[in-house]
C-alpha cells in the first residue's frame, strides 16, 4: 500500500503495543525538481543537489543527492501525523549512513520498541528508517512520541518533558 | 597518531552568543517550505488553531531560518567562476569558530532533535550554539573525529522551541 500521507487522528497510548509496525509513508519518486524546490525553500545552494556536472565531475558522486535535510523533514512529518492532534513528537534521532539519489522513492517505516506509562501522558519509543526502491537503508534512527491516555487530556503544549 | 589535540579539546564548551534569524516566521515562507516537504498539515495555515495559539510553522522550521541577511556579499557572483565553489555559503552556519582541521573533510553524520513547541507565524526566532563534545573514533577508513554541535532555538522571551545536537564527522581527506 503506497501511503502518501499518514492517517491523522487522535491516537492514544492504550492502543499502542511493543512490536507494532506503523503504516509506511512513501515520498517520491524524488525528481530533481523536488530537490530544487526544497533547496530554494531553505535558500541552500549546495550544488550537489542540482548541478549534475559538479556533483559527478568535482565531488565524484554517482548523481544528484537527496538533501539529508529533506529526509529529516519527512521523519518529522511521519511521527507528527502518527502522534495525532493531541500527541507530541518529543525526540527524533537519526544517522545519515548512505546517500539517496535523485529519482529514488523513499519509504519511511517504524516499529514500536518500548512503551512507558507516565503522568500525564505515555511515552512510545520507536525505531525507524528510510529505505529506497532497492530496500537499502539510508537513515536509521529512533523517535520518542508522547501520547495522551484515552480518557485523559492532550499532551501538554508547550511540551513538558518528564522529570528524570 | 591521535587526532585529538589539546588545542582541539579547548574548543569543547565554546559557544556563540544568541543571534536572531533574519526574518520572522513569514506565512509565504511557511507555505513554500510546507509545499517543498509535501506536508499539507492544516495547522501550518490555521490562524484559529487553539492548541498552538495560531498558525504554526513545521516542526523543524526554526533550524532553517538562519539565512544571509539583506546586504550580505553575493557569494554566488563573487565565486561564480571558481570551479571549486560548491555553492555552500558559510554565513548560514552556526556561527561557531572553525576547528583547526585544515584538509579534513566534513560529513553530516546525523542529529538528535528534541522538540518543545512550534514557532508561530510572526514570531522572531533566536539560536545559540556550542561545541558539546569532540571525540575520536576508529572507523574502517582510519581515525576520525566526532564533533557534536548543540544548537538551541528559542523565542524572543527565551521560551525553548527545539534543541538539536548535530554530529559532524571529520576525517583527513584522501
Coordinates of N, CA, C and O in Angstrom, one line a residue, chain B residues 2 15 19-20 29 36 44 49 51 78 88 133-134 136 139-140 145 148 153 155 157 169:
Chain B
X2 N 47.2 10.1 17.4 CA 45.9 10.6 17.8 C 45.5 11.9 17.1 O 46.4 12.8 16.9
X15 N 31.0 28.6 22.9 CA 29.7 28.8 22.4 C 29.5 30.2 21.7 O 30.4 31.0 21.9
X19 N 21.8 34.7 18.5 CA 21.6 35.5 17.3 C 20.2 35.3 16.8 O 19.6 34.3 17.0
X20 N 19.7 36.3 16.1 CA 18.3 36.3 15.6 C 18.3 35.9 14.2 O 19.2 36.2 13.4
X29 N 6.8 32.1 3.4 CA 8.0 31.2 3.6 C 7.5 29.9 4.1 O 8.0 28.8 3.7
X36 N 7.3 22.3 -0.2 CA 8.6 21.6 -0.6 C 8.7 20.3 0.1 O 9.3 19.3 -0.4
X44 N -0.5 24.5 9.6 CA 0.5 25.5 9.2 C -0.1 26.8 8.7 O 0.6 27.8 8.6
X49 N -6.0 28.1 15.2 CA -5.6 26.9 16.0 C -5.4 27.1 17.5 O -4.6 28.0 17.9
X51 N -4.7 24.9 20.0 CA -3.6 24.3 20.8 C -2.2 25.1 20.6 O -1.5 25.3 21.5
X78 N 30.5 36.4 -6.5 CA 31.9 36.6 -6.2 C 32.7 35.3 -6.5 O 33.8 35.4 -6.9
X88 N 27.9 26.2 -1.2 CA 27.6 26.4 0.2 C 28.1 27.7 0.7 O 29.2 28.1 0.4
X133 N 30.8 18.4 22.4 CA 31.8 17.4 22.6 C 32.6 17.3 21.3 O 32.1 17.5 20.2
X134 N 33.9 16.9 21.5 CA 34.7 16.5 20.3 C 35.4 15.2 20.8 O 36.1 15.2 21.8
X136 N 37.3 11.2 19.5 CA 37.9 10.5 18.4 C 37.3 9.1 18.3 O 37.0 8.5 19.4
X139 N 37.4 4.2 12.6 CA 36.5 3.8 11.6 C 37.2 2.9 10.6 O 38.4 2.8 10.6
X140 N 36.5 2.3 9.7 CA 37.1 1.4 8.7 C 38.2 2.2 7.9 O 39.2 1.6 7.5
X145 N 37.2 12.2 13.7 CA 36.7 12.9 14.9 C 35.2 13.1 14.8 O 34.6 13.3 13.7
X148 N 30.3 17.2 18.1 CA 28.9 17.4 18.5 C 28.6 18.8 18.7 O 29.2 19.4 19.6
X153 N 17.1 26.6 19.8 CA 16.3 27.6 19.2 C 15.2 28.0 20.2 O 14.6 27.2 20.8
X155 N 12.3 31.5 21.5 CA 11.6 32.7 21.1 C 12.4 33.9 21.7 O 13.3 33.7 22.5
X157 N 11.4 35.7 24.0 CA 11.3 35.7 25.5 C 12.2 34.5 26.1 O 12.2 34.4 27.3
X169 N 31.2 14.6 11.2 CA 32.3 13.6 11.1 C 33.4 14.3 10.3 O 33.2 14.8 9.2

